[in-house]
mmCIF file of C-alpha atoms and ligand atoms in Angstrom:
data_model
loop_
_atom_site.group_PDB
_atom_site.id
_atom_site.type_symbol
_atom_site.label_atom_id
_atom_site.label_comp_id
_atom_site.label_asym_id
_atom_site.label_seq_id
_atom_site.Cartn_x
_atom_site.Cartn_y
_atom_site.Cartn_z
ATOM 1 C CA UNK A 261 -18.581 23.814 62.695
ATOM 2 C CA UNK A 262 -18.517 21.085 60.034
ATOM 3 C CA UNK A 263 -19.682 18.638 62.693
ATOM 4 C CA UNK A 264 -22.659 20.904 63.353
ATOM 5 C CA UNK A 265 -23.447 20.994 59.649
ATOM 6 C CA UNK A 266 -23.405 17.215 59.448
ATOM 7 C CA UNK A 267 -25.645 16.968 62.501
ATOM 8 C CA UNK A 268 -28.159 19.219 60.749
ATOM 9 C CA UNK A 269 -27.945 17.278 57.501
ATOM 10 C CA UNK A 270 -28.566 14.071 59.382
ATOM 11 C CA UNK A 271 -31.492 15.659 61.178
ATOM 12 C CA UNK A 272 -30.133 14.509 64.534
ATOM 13 C CA UNK A 273 -32.091 16.952 66.713
ATOM 14 C CA UNK A 274 -30.774 17.799 70.168
ATOM 15 C CA UNK A 275 -30.436 14.275 71.538
ATOM 16 C CA UNK A 276 -27.518 13.297 69.313
ATOM 17 C CA UNK A 277 -24.478 15.120 67.994
ATOM 18 C CA UNK A 278 -21.625 14.550 65.577
ATOM 19 C CA UNK A 279 -18.493 14.180 67.668
ATOM 20 C CA UNK A 280 -15.952 13.403 64.986
ATOM 21 C CA UNK A 281 -15.558 13.569 61.228
ATOM 22 C CA UNK A 282 -12.905 11.578 59.482
ATOM 23 C CA UNK A 283 -12.094 11.540 55.798
ATOM 24 C CA UNK A 284 -10.438 8.327 54.700
ATOM 25 C CA UNK A 285 -9.126 9.476 51.346
ATOM 26 C CA UNK A 286 -7.789 6.104 50.300
ATOM 27 C CA UNK A 287 -11.095 4.328 50.792
ATOM 28 C CA UNK A 288 -13.056 7.346 49.451
ATOM 29 C CA UNK A 289 -15.002 7.274 52.672
ATOM 30 C CA UNK A 290 -16.235 9.803 55.229
ATOM 31 C CA UNK A 291 -16.771 8.439 58.712
ATOM 32 C CA UNK A 292 -19.223 10.357 60.862
ATOM 33 C CA UNK A 293 -19.070 9.504 64.554
ATOM 34 C CA UNK A 294 -22.272 10.253 66.442
ATOM 35 C CA UNK A 295 -22.793 10.348 70.192
ATOM 36 C CA UNK A 296 -25.700 10.973 72.517
ATOM 37 C CA UNK A 297 -26.115 14.302 74.319
ATOM 38 C CA UNK A 298 -27.215 15.053 77.864
ATOM 39 C CA UNK A 299 -30.759 15.537 76.577
ATOM 40 C CA UNK A 300 -31.108 11.953 75.356
ATOM 41 C CA UNK A 301 -33.256 10.692 78.211
ATOM 42 C CA UNK A 302 -35.595 13.700 78.267
ATOM 43 C CA UNK A 303 -39.175 12.572 77.774
ATOM 44 C CA UNK A 304 -38.144 8.908 77.555
ATOM 45 C CA UNK A 305 -39.877 6.266 79.641
ATOM 46 C CA UNK A 306 -39.015 2.709 80.643
ATOM 47 C CA UNK A 307 -40.480 0.206 78.132
ATOM 48 C CA UNK A 308 -41.299 -2.084 81.074
ATOM 49 C CA UNK A 309 -42.752 -0.037 83.912
ATOM 50 C CA UNK A 310 -43.308 3.216 81.981
ATOM 51 C CA UNK A 311 -41.564 5.261 84.703
ATOM 52 C CA UNK A 312 -39.095 7.990 83.755
ATOM 53 C CA UNK A 313 -36.427 7.488 86.380
ATOM 54 C CA UNK A 314 -33.691 6.528 83.901
ATOM 55 C CA UNK A 315 -29.919 6.812 83.676
ATOM 56 C CA UNK A 316 -27.336 5.948 81.016
ATOM 57 C CA UNK A 317 -25.651 2.803 82.263
ATOM 58 C CA UNK A 318 -22.936 2.437 79.628
ATOM 59 C CA UNK A 319 -22.389 2.279 75.875
ATOM 60 C CA UNK A 320 -22.536 -0.756 73.613
ATOM 61 C CA UNK A 321 -19.785 -1.675 71.143
ATOM 62 C CA UNK A 322 -19.368 0.580 68.171
ATOM 63 C CA UNK A 323 -21.637 -0.101 65.211
ATOM 64 C CA UNK A 324 -21.612 1.106 61.605
ATOM 65 C CA UNK A 325 -24.433 2.141 59.269
ATOM 66 C CA UNK A 326 -24.113 2.729 55.535
ATOM 67 C CA UNK A 327 -25.337 6.180 54.680
ATOM 68 C CA UNK A 328 -25.715 8.204 51.494
ATOM 69 C CA UNK A 329 -22.801 9.081 49.276
ATOM 70 C CA UNK A 330 -21.455 12.585 49.067
ATOM 71 C CA UNK A 331 -20.179 13.045 45.560
ATOM 72 C CA UNK A 332 -17.738 10.189 45.119
ATOM 73 C CA UNK A 333 -17.381 9.621 48.848
ATOM 74 C CA UNK A 334 -19.268 6.964 50.673
ATOM 75 C CA UNK A 335 -20.506 8.036 54.126
ATOM 76 C CA UNK A 336 -20.591 5.690 57.068
ATOM 77 C CA UNK A 337 -22.235 6.541 60.386
ATOM 78 C CA UNK A 338 -20.518 5.249 63.534
ATOM 79 C CA UNK A 339 -21.939 5.173 67.012
ATOM 80 C CA UNK A 340 -21.628 3.427 70.347
ATOM 81 C CA UNK A 341 -25.289 3.246 71.231
ATOM 82 C CA UNK A 342 -26.086 4.152 74.849
ATOM 83 C CA UNK A 343 -27.672 1.600 77.134
ATOM 84 C CA UNK A 344 -30.284 2.906 79.538
ATOM 85 C CA UNK A 345 -31.108 1.596 82.999
ATOM 86 C CA UNK A 346 -34.433 2.041 84.741
ATOM 87 C CA UNK A 347 -33.797 2.782 88.396
ATOM 88 C CA UNK A 348 -37.264 1.587 89.366
ATOM 89 C CA UNK A 349 -37.450 -1.869 87.770
ATOM 90 C CA UNK A 350 -33.748 -2.330 86.893
ATOM 91 C CA UNK A 351 -34.437 -3.026 83.210
ATOM 92 C CA UNK A 352 -31.520 -2.331 80.845
ATOM 93 C CA UNK A 353 -31.886 -1.802 77.110
ATOM 94 C CA UNK A 354 -29.981 -0.390 74.163
ATOM 95 C CA UNK A 355 -31.452 2.805 72.806
ATOM 96 C CA UNK A 356 -32.322 2.557 69.144
ATOM 97 C CA UNK A 357 -30.569 4.806 66.642
ATOM 98 C CA UNK A 358 -33.188 7.122 65.096
ATOM 99 C CA UNK A 359 -31.376 7.005 61.728
ATOM 100 C CA UNK A 360 -31.423 3.213 61.498
ATOM 101 C CA UNK A 361 -33.438 1.657 58.660
ATOM 102 C CA UNK A 362 -35.060 -1.782 58.550
ATOM 103 C CA UNK A 363 -31.618 -3.238 58.054
ATOM 104 C CA UNK A 364 -29.378 -3.049 61.109
ATOM 105 C CA UNK A 365 -26.461 -1.805 59.059
ATOM 106 C CA UNK A 366 -27.940 0.962 56.941
ATOM 107 C CA UNK A 367 -29.595 4.306 57.507
ATOM 108 C CA UNK A 368 -33.186 5.149 56.571
ATOM 109 C CA UNK A 369 -32.000 7.630 53.944
ATOM 110 C CA UNK A 370 -29.734 5.022 52.430
ATOM 111 C CA UNK A 371 -32.579 2.525 52.174
ATOM 112 C CA UNK A 372 -34.969 5.073 50.719
ATOM 113 C CA UNK A 373 -32.506 5.904 47.955
ATOM 114 C CA UNK A 374 -31.686 2.234 47.322
ATOM 115 C CA UNK A 375 -35.375 1.306 47.023
ATOM 116 C CA UNK A 376 -36.053 4.187 44.660
ATOM 117 C CA UNK A 377 -33.138 3.248 42.423
ATOM 118 C CA UNK A 378 -34.043 -0.446 42.478
ATOM 119 C CA UNK A 379 -37.404 0.419 40.945
ATOM 120 C CA UNK A 380 -35.599 1.747 37.905
ATOM 121 C CA UNK A 381 -32.475 -0.323 37.421
ATOM 122 C CA UNK A 382 -31.062 -3.768 38.132
ATOM 123 C CA UNK A 383 -29.866 -4.472 41.652
ATOM 124 C CA UNK A 384 -26.290 -4.996 40.447
ATOM 125 C CA UNK A 385 -26.231 -1.527 38.898
ATOM 126 C CA UNK A 386 -27.598 0.084 42.064
ATOM 127 C CA UNK A 387 -24.876 -1.732 43.994
ATOM 128 C CA UNK A 388 -22.172 -0.226 41.823
ATOM 129 C CA UNK A 389 -23.698 3.225 42.010
ATOM 130 C CA UNK A 390 -24.080 3.186 45.787
ATOM 131 C CA UNK A 391 -20.844 1.276 46.355
ATOM 132 C CA UNK A 392 -22.428 -1.585 48.263
ATOM 133 C CA UNK A 393 -22.715 -5.306 47.850
ATOM 134 C CA UNK A 394 -25.742 -6.618 45.863
ATOM 135 C CA UNK A 395 -26.522 -9.045 48.652
ATOM 136 C CA UNK A 396 -27.039 -6.204 51.069
ATOM 137 C CA UNK A 397 -29.430 -4.406 48.718
ATOM 138 C CA UNK A 398 -31.282 -7.618 48.200
ATOM 139 C CA UNK A 399 -31.690 -8.091 51.954
ATOM 140 C CA UNK A 400 -33.142 -4.584 52.274
ATOM 141 C CA UNK A 401 -35.541 -5.201 49.396
ATOM 142 C CA UNK A 402 -36.593 -8.473 50.933
ATOM 143 C CA UNK A 403 -37.402 -6.911 54.316
ATOM 144 C CA UNK A 404 -39.564 -4.290 52.593
ATOM 145 C CA UNK A 405 -41.367 -6.921 50.525
ATOM 146 C CA UNK A 406 -42.005 -8.936 53.697
ATOM 147 C CA UNK A 407 -43.368 -5.852 55.447
ATOM 148 C CA UNK A 408 -45.612 -5.017 52.490
ATOM 149 C CA UNK A 409 -47.037 -8.468 52.131
ATOM 150 C CA UNK A 410 -47.728 -8.892 55.834
ATOM 151 C CA UNK A 411 -50.448 -6.285 55.337
ATOM 152 C CA UNK A 412 -52.103 -8.057 52.431
ATOM 153 C CA UNK A 413 -55.156 -10.225 52.085
ATOM 154 C CA UNK A 414 -54.949 -12.393 48.969
ATOM 155 C CA UNK A 415 -58.477 -13.790 48.995
ATOM 156 C CA UNK A 416 -59.390 -11.818 45.847
ATOM 157 C CA UNK A 417 -56.219 -12.702 43.970
ATOM 158 C CA UNK A 418 -56.868 -14.144 40.480
ATOM 159 C CA UNK A 419 -54.247 -12.787 38.088
ATOM 160 C CA UNK A 420 -50.586 -13.033 38.936
ATOM 161 C CA UNK A 421 -47.286 -12.586 37.152
ATOM 162 C CA UNK A 422 -43.962 -14.215 37.925
ATOM 163 C CA UNK A 423 -40.507 -13.254 36.803
ATOM 164 C CA UNK A 424 -36.991 -14.316 37.636
ATOM 165 C CA UNK A 425 -34.516 -11.851 39.041
ATOM 166 C CA UNK A 426 -30.821 -12.534 38.938
ATOM 167 C CA UNK A 427 -28.874 -11.530 42.003
ATOM 168 C CA UNK A 428 -25.221 -11.859 42.915
ATOM 169 C CA UNK A 429 -24.268 -11.459 39.250
ATOM 170 C CA UNK A 430 -26.239 -14.419 38.005
ATOM 171 C CA UNK A 431 -25.095 -16.847 40.677
ATOM 172 C CA UNK A 432 -28.420 -16.826 42.442
ATOM 173 C CA UNK A 433 -31.979 -16.458 41.207
ATOM 174 C CA UNK A 434 -35.115 -15.289 42.892
ATOM 175 C CA UNK A 435 -38.647 -15.587 41.517
ATOM 176 C CA UNK A 436 -40.790 -12.554 42.186
ATOM 177 C CA UNK A 437 -44.594 -12.878 42.167
ATOM 178 C CA UNK A 438 -46.659 -9.843 41.265
ATOM 179 C CA UNK A 439 -50.369 -9.045 41.483
ATOM 180 C CA UNK A 440 -51.329 -8.154 37.901
ATOM 181 C CA UNK A 441 -54.390 -6.157 38.997
ATOM 182 C CA UNK A 442 -52.594 -3.546 41.050
ATOM 183 C CA UNK A 443 -49.017 -4.356 39.987
ATOM 184 C CA UNK A 444 -47.758 -4.762 43.521
ATOM 185 C CA UNK A 445 -45.084 -7.234 44.525
ATOM 186 C CA UNK A 446 -46.550 -10.165 46.460
ATOM 187 C CA UNK A 447 -43.807 -12.587 47.210
ATOM 188 C CA UNK A 448 -40.231 -13.562 46.454
ATOM 189 C CA UNK A 449 -39.018 -17.159 46.474
ATOM 190 C CA UNK A 450 -35.485 -18.486 46.161
ATOM 191 C CA UNK A 451 -34.702 -20.155 42.859
ATOM 192 C CA UNK A 452 -36.351 -20.276 39.451
ATOM 193 C CA UNK A 453 -37.614 -23.852 39.318
ATOM 194 C CA UNK A 454 -41.131 -25.270 39.544
ATOM 195 C CA UNK A 455 -40.803 -25.510 43.311
ATOM 196 C CA UNK A 456 -41.183 -21.724 43.727
ATOM 197 C CA UNK A 457 -44.869 -22.210 42.909
ATOM 198 C CA UNK A 458 -45.212 -24.495 45.903
ATOM 199 C CA UNK A 459 -43.703 -21.832 48.144
ATOM 200 C CA UNK A 460 -46.068 -19.277 46.683
ATOM 201 C CA UNK A 461 -49.052 -21.592 47.141
ATOM 202 C CA UNK A 462 -48.232 -22.064 50.824
ATOM 203 C CA UNK A 463 -48.123 -18.305 51.240
ATOM 204 C CA UNK A 464 -51.376 -18.023 49.321
ATOM 205 C CA UNK A 465 -53.160 -20.268 51.831
ATOM 206 C CA UNK A 466 -51.767 -18.238 54.727
ATOM 207 C CA UNK A 467 -53.187 -15.074 53.156
ATOM 208 C CA UNK A 468 -56.669 -16.580 52.669
ATOM 209 C CA UNK A 469 -56.209 -17.075 48.941
ATOM 210 C CA UNK A 470 -56.596 -20.312 46.976
ATOM 211 C CA UNK A 471 -54.420 -21.671 44.147
ATOM 212 C CA UNK A 472 -57.493 -22.834 42.219
ATOM 213 C CA UNK A 473 -58.846 -19.289 42.254
ATOM 214 C CA UNK A 474 -55.868 -18.163 40.171
ATOM 215 C CA UNK A 475 -57.117 -17.853 36.595
ATOM 216 C CA UNK A 476 -54.097 -16.372 34.915
ATOM 217 C CA UNK A 477 -50.323 -16.440 35.308
ATOM 218 C CA UNK A 478 -48.187 -14.125 33.215
ATOM 219 C CA UNK A 479 -44.634 -15.406 32.796
ATOM 220 C CA UNK A 480 -41.778 -16.310 30.489
ATOM 221 C CA UNK A 481 -41.795 -19.521 28.467
ATOM 222 C CA UNK A 482 -39.533 -21.498 30.796
ATOM 223 C CA UNK A 483 -40.550 -25.158 31.194
ATOM 224 C CA UNK A 484 -40.065 -25.056 34.970
ATOM 225 C CA UNK A 485 -42.551 -22.215 35.508
ATOM 226 C CA UNK A 486 -44.950 -24.018 33.190
ATOM 227 C CA UNK A 487 -44.836 -27.198 35.204
ATOM 228 C CA UNK A 488 -45.077 -25.178 38.426
ATOM 229 C CA UNK A 489 -48.367 -23.684 37.235
ATOM 230 C CA UNK A 490 -49.669 -27.028 35.965
ATOM 231 C CA UNK A 491 -49.102 -28.835 39.224
ATOM 232 C CA UNK A 492 -50.283 -26.064 41.556
ATOM 233 C CA UNK A 493 -52.862 -23.905 39.787
ATOM 234 C CA UNK A 494 -55.027 -26.123 37.658
ATOM 235 C CA UNK A 495 -57.448 -23.376 36.596
ATOM 236 C CA UNK A 496 -54.799 -20.910 35.531
ATOM 237 C CA UNK A 497 -54.244 -19.934 31.948
ATOM 238 C CA UNK A 498 -50.582 -19.271 31.172
ATOM 239 C CA UNK A 499 -49.923 -15.943 29.509
ATOM 240 C CA UNK A 500 -46.655 -15.162 27.770
ATOM 241 C CA UNK A 501 -46.058 -11.489 27.392
ATOM 242 C CA UNK A 502 -44.251 -9.656 24.648
ATOM 243 C CA UNK A 503 -41.411 -8.633 26.935
ATOM 244 C CA UNK A 504 -40.248 -12.222 27.299
ATOM 245 C CA UNK A 505 -41.049 -13.149 23.720
ATOM 246 C CA UNK A 506 -38.972 -10.202 22.498
ATOM 247 C CA UNK A 507 -36.080 -11.369 24.667
ATOM 248 C CA UNK A 508 -36.106 -14.794 23.015
ATOM 249 C CA UNK A 509 -36.528 -13.276 19.568
ATOM 250 C CA UNK A 510 -33.497 -11.043 20.086
ATOM 251 C CA UNK A 511 -31.436 -14.017 21.182
ATOM 252 C CA UNK A 512 -32.450 -15.906 18.034
ATOM 253 C CA UNK A 513 -31.547 -12.969 15.791
ATOM 254 C CA UNK A 514 -28.200 -12.660 17.545
ATOM 255 C CA UNK A 515 -27.505 -16.287 16.628
ATOM 256 C CA UNK A 516 -28.534 -15.770 12.991
ATOM 257 C CA UNK A 517 -26.146 -12.842 12.787
ATOM 258 C CA UNK A 518 -23.212 -14.659 14.353
ATOM 259 C CA UNK A 519 -23.703 -17.716 12.127
ATOM 260 C CA UNK A 520 -23.566 -15.517 9.071
ATOM 261 C CA UNK A 521 -20.609 -13.530 10.366
ATOM 262 C CA UNK A 522 -18.595 -16.669 11.034
ATOM 263 C CA UNK A 523 -19.166 -18.182 7.605
ATOM 264 C CA UNK A 524 -19.299 -15.212 5.230
ATOM 265 C CA UNK A 525 -15.915 -13.491 5.423
ATOM 266 C CA UNK A 526 -16.726 -10.889 2.764
ATOM 267 C CA UNK A 527 -19.560 -9.280 4.728
ATOM 268 C CA UNK A 528 -18.140 -9.785 8.206
ATOM 269 C CA UNK A 529 -17.720 -6.029 8.561
ATOM 270 C CA UNK A 530 -21.415 -5.383 8.096
ATOM 271 C CA UNK A 531 -22.297 -7.896 10.792
ATOM 272 C CA UNK A 532 -19.916 -6.866 13.526
ATOM 273 C CA UNK A 533 -22.623 -5.110 15.563
ATOM 274 C CA UNK A 534 -25.215 -7.809 16.327
ATOM 275 C CA UNK A 535 -27.042 -5.495 18.757
ATOM 276 C CA UNK A 536 -28.058 -3.329 15.852
ATOM 277 C CA UNK A 537 -30.597 -5.932 14.759
ATOM 278 C CA UNK A 538 -32.301 -5.830 18.141
ATOM 279 C CA UNK A 539 -33.168 -2.174 17.776
ATOM 280 C CA UNK A 540 -36.320 -0.664 16.353
ATOM 281 C CA UNK A 541 -36.099 1.096 13.025
ATOM 282 C CA UNK A 542 -36.607 4.554 14.508
ATOM 283 C CA UNK A 543 -33.783 3.998 17.010
ATOM 284 C CA UNK A 544 -31.218 3.297 14.297
ATOM 285 C CA UNK A 545 -28.607 5.851 13.319
ATOM 286 C CA UNK A 546 -28.364 6.715 9.645
ATOM 287 C CA UNK A 547 -25.157 4.733 9.275
ATOM 288 C CA UNK A 548 -26.801 1.663 10.793
ATOM 289 C CA UNK A 549 -29.792 2.028 8.497
ATOM 290 C CA UNK A 550 -27.427 2.020 5.540
ATOM 291 C CA UNK A 551 -25.792 -1.148 6.860
ATOM 292 C CA UNK A 552 -29.166 -2.850 7.002
ATOM 293 C CA UNK A 553 -30.020 -1.657 3.477
ATOM 294 C CA UNK A 554 -26.770 -3.127 2.175
ATOM 295 C CA UNK A 555 -27.425 -6.426 3.939
ATOM 296 C CA UNK A 556 -30.854 -6.482 2.330
ATOM 297 C CA UNK A 557 -29.403 -5.926 -1.148
ATOM 298 C CA UNK A 558 -26.951 -8.753 -0.509
ATOM 299 C CA UNK A 559 -29.849 -11.049 0.309
ATOM 300 C CA UNK A 560 -28.505 -11.960 3.745
ATOM 301 C CA UNK A 561 -30.288 -14.056 6.345
ATOM 302 C CA UNK A 562 -29.648 -11.394 8.978
ATOM 303 C CA UNK A 563 -31.522 -8.747 6.986
ATOM 304 C CA UNK A 564 -34.361 -11.226 6.512
ATOM 305 C CA UNK A 565 -34.396 -11.981 10.241
ATOM 306 C CA UNK A 566 -34.553 -8.266 10.976
ATOM 307 C CA UNK A 567 -37.563 -7.876 8.655
ATOM 308 C CA UNK A 568 -39.219 -10.763 10.455
ATOM 309 C CA UNK A 569 -38.589 -9.121 13.783
ATOM 310 C CA UNK A 570 -40.194 -5.842 12.687
ATOM 311 C CA UNK A 571 -43.184 -7.650 11.318
ATOM 312 C CA UNK A 572 -43.699 -9.660 14.513
ATOM 313 C CA UNK A 573 -43.511 -6.435 16.447
ATOM 314 C CA UNK A 574 -46.305 -4.977 14.319
ATOM 315 C CA UNK A 575 -48.433 -8.030 15.021
ATOM 316 C CA UNK A 576 -47.953 -7.503 18.734
ATOM 317 C CA UNK A 577 -49.123 -3.916 18.388
ATOM 318 C CA UNK A 578 -52.462 -5.060 16.966
ATOM 319 C CA UNK A 579 -55.366 -4.494 19.321
ATOM 320 C CA UNK A 580 -57.698 -7.018 17.721
ATOM 321 C CA UNK A 581 -57.465 -10.594 18.881
ATOM 322 C CA UNK A 582 -58.494 -12.107 15.542
ATOM 323 C CA UNK A 583 -55.960 -10.033 13.604
ATOM 324 C CA UNK A 584 -53.265 -11.062 16.041
ATOM 325 C CA UNK A 585 -54.208 -14.715 15.739
ATOM 326 C CA UNK A 586 -54.127 -14.683 11.933
ATOM 327 C CA UNK A 587 -51.020 -12.518 11.862
ATOM 328 C CA UNK A 588 -49.117 -14.812 14.197
ATOM 329 C CA UNK A 589 -50.048 -17.920 12.233
ATOM 330 C CA UNK A 590 -48.990 -16.264 8.988
ATOM 331 C CA UNK A 591 -45.743 -15.081 10.575
ATOM 332 C CA UNK A 592 -44.880 -18.552 11.831
ATOM 333 C CA UNK A 593 -45.422 -20.164 8.432
ATOM 334 C CA UNK A 594 -43.463 -17.373 6.742
ATOM 335 C CA UNK A 595 -40.475 -18.110 8.978
ATOM 336 C CA UNK A 596 -40.781 -21.843 8.361
ATOM 337 C CA UNK A 597 -40.928 -21.354 4.579
ATOM 338 C CA UNK A 598 -37.900 -19.084 4.436
ATOM 339 C CA UNK A 599 -35.949 -21.335 6.779
ATOM 340 C CA UNK A 600 -36.599 -24.270 4.428
ATOM 341 C CA UNK A 601 -34.762 -22.565 1.573
ATOM 342 C CA UNK A 602 -31.403 -24.146 0.920
ATOM 343 C CA UNK A 603 -29.386 -20.895 1.069
ATOM 344 C CA UNK A 604 -30.848 -19.891 4.453
ATOM 345 C CA UNK A 605 -31.451 -23.229 6.080
ATOM 346 C CA UNK A 606 -28.430 -23.111 8.380
ATOM 347 C CA UNK A 607 -28.592 -19.394 9.147
ATOM 348 C CA UNK A 608 -32.296 -19.068 9.891
ATOM 349 C CA UNK A 609 -32.492 -22.201 12.000
ATOM 350 C CA UNK A 610 -32.408 -20.300 15.346
ATOM 351 C CA UNK A 611 -35.376 -18.244 14.166
ATOM 352 C CA UNK A 612 -37.183 -21.386 13.073
ATOM 353 C CA UNK A 613 -36.682 -22.798 16.577
ATOM 354 C CA UNK A 614 -38.108 -19.578 17.997
ATOM 355 C CA UNK A 615 -41.167 -19.857 15.703
ATOM 356 C CA UNK A 616 -41.625 -23.438 16.894
ATOM 357 C CA UNK A 617 -41.689 -22.238 20.495
ATOM 358 C CA UNK A 618 -44.421 -19.748 19.542
ATOM 359 C CA UNK A 619 -46.479 -22.593 18.087
ATOM 360 C CA UNK A 620 -45.962 -24.630 21.217
ATOM 361 C CA UNK A 621 -47.145 -21.783 23.464
ATOM 362 C CA UNK A 622 -49.682 -20.386 21.030
ATOM 363 C CA UNK A 623 -52.656 -20.262 23.424
ATOM 364 C CA UNK A 624 -50.630 -18.551 26.105
ATOM 365 C CA UNK A 625 -49.402 -15.933 23.670
ATOM 366 C CA UNK A 626 -52.824 -15.215 22.215
ATOM 367 C CA UNK A 627 -54.176 -14.928 25.765
ATOM 368 C CA UNK A 628 -52.511 -11.553 26.132
ATOM 369 C CA UNK A 629 -55.085 -9.998 23.812
ATOM 370 C CA UNK A 630 -57.832 -11.005 26.213
ATOM 371 C CA UNK A 631 -56.312 -8.720 28.823
ATOM 372 C CA UNK A 632 -54.538 -6.093 26.831
ATOM 373 C CA UNK A 633 -53.307 -4.366 29.970
ATOM 374 C CA UNK A 634 -50.829 -7.120 30.675
ATOM 375 C CA UNK A 635 -47.806 -5.168 29.748
ATOM 376 C CA UNK A 636 -44.669 -5.322 31.732
ATOM 377 C CA UNK A 637 -44.228 -1.595 31.384
ATOM 378 C CA UNK A 638 -47.257 -1.176 33.621
ATOM 379 C CA UNK A 639 -45.534 -2.705 36.594
ATOM 380 C CA UNK A 640 -45.149 -0.107 39.263
ATOM 381 C CA UNK A 641 -42.433 -2.131 40.827
ATOM 382 C CA UNK A 642 -40.434 -3.283 37.847
ATOM 383 C CA UNK A 643 -37.491 -5.064 39.307
ATOM 384 C CA UNK A 644 -35.416 -5.227 36.192
HETATM 385 ZN ZN1 ZN B 1244 -38.714 0.309 84.558
#
């Protein structure tokens, strides 16, 4: 009865059936054993000679496929796949499991869910949710990317984006290349150094594209990506988007806050939540708003840094290129001036460093106003 129900849920049809269900309470796992029925060979033909005179010769060793979870239980499909023999030409082959996905060890349903979740959350989080190893999810993703890109012609490719993705909890990095016109994923290369651009360039040639046809690369401000673009795509303008700039800004503000917290014992309490200063004003709870007001009254560097953050954010919301250019220049000199003041010199130094990086990459930052649609949020396949 329950076996029948599982067979229906798995959409097995009449060629396969569930022969055994086992609940392994300790491992929070349900094992579903599937076997072929007498109808398996109906309508099947030999892949070699196309004749239908087939028999089941024997069964291969048992294999396992990860399947969807049921509540807190993980489901695993088990089967000894039948091997068919053609009586006419004597060919033997293992019959493919209809539930198998692109990965040999997971079901189609499992992969569909994993891919959907990976569009919305980091791979490590999906791994926890689905109770599987990150590496496995990454392999599935990779096979799908490979399948997608095999279909593509890159001869029209001019605007690309590249971003690093951390897998295996930060022990390994992968650089993902994206087409900024249609926001599709093009290519993934191991590592996050300049060399990934060489790998991408090789692929580009294979797909009838040309590195000198690339006019724009959207990326973070890492020196290795920069040198990768410089040595491979000489006509490309480097564009730094707000997403990455905001990341660096938040890091700098975090440092300002912790410097002040470490040295000013009397206000330590007000500074114990550094994440608060990375939030937008409208996302703050009333209590947090009061904290920021107090820090402002006390003339703290952290409150100043927060003001600077809000003002930079406003500049990035500007649609006009000239306003953005003037605003950014004014913002940078504002930060430098405040950071020169004796009482803030030490505390605001991380923010000063950040402002210096903006100056260094000024052209690349301003370039985003030329193509205002370069916003990470537009990515259909956001991997973060
Ligand atoms: Zn045959």
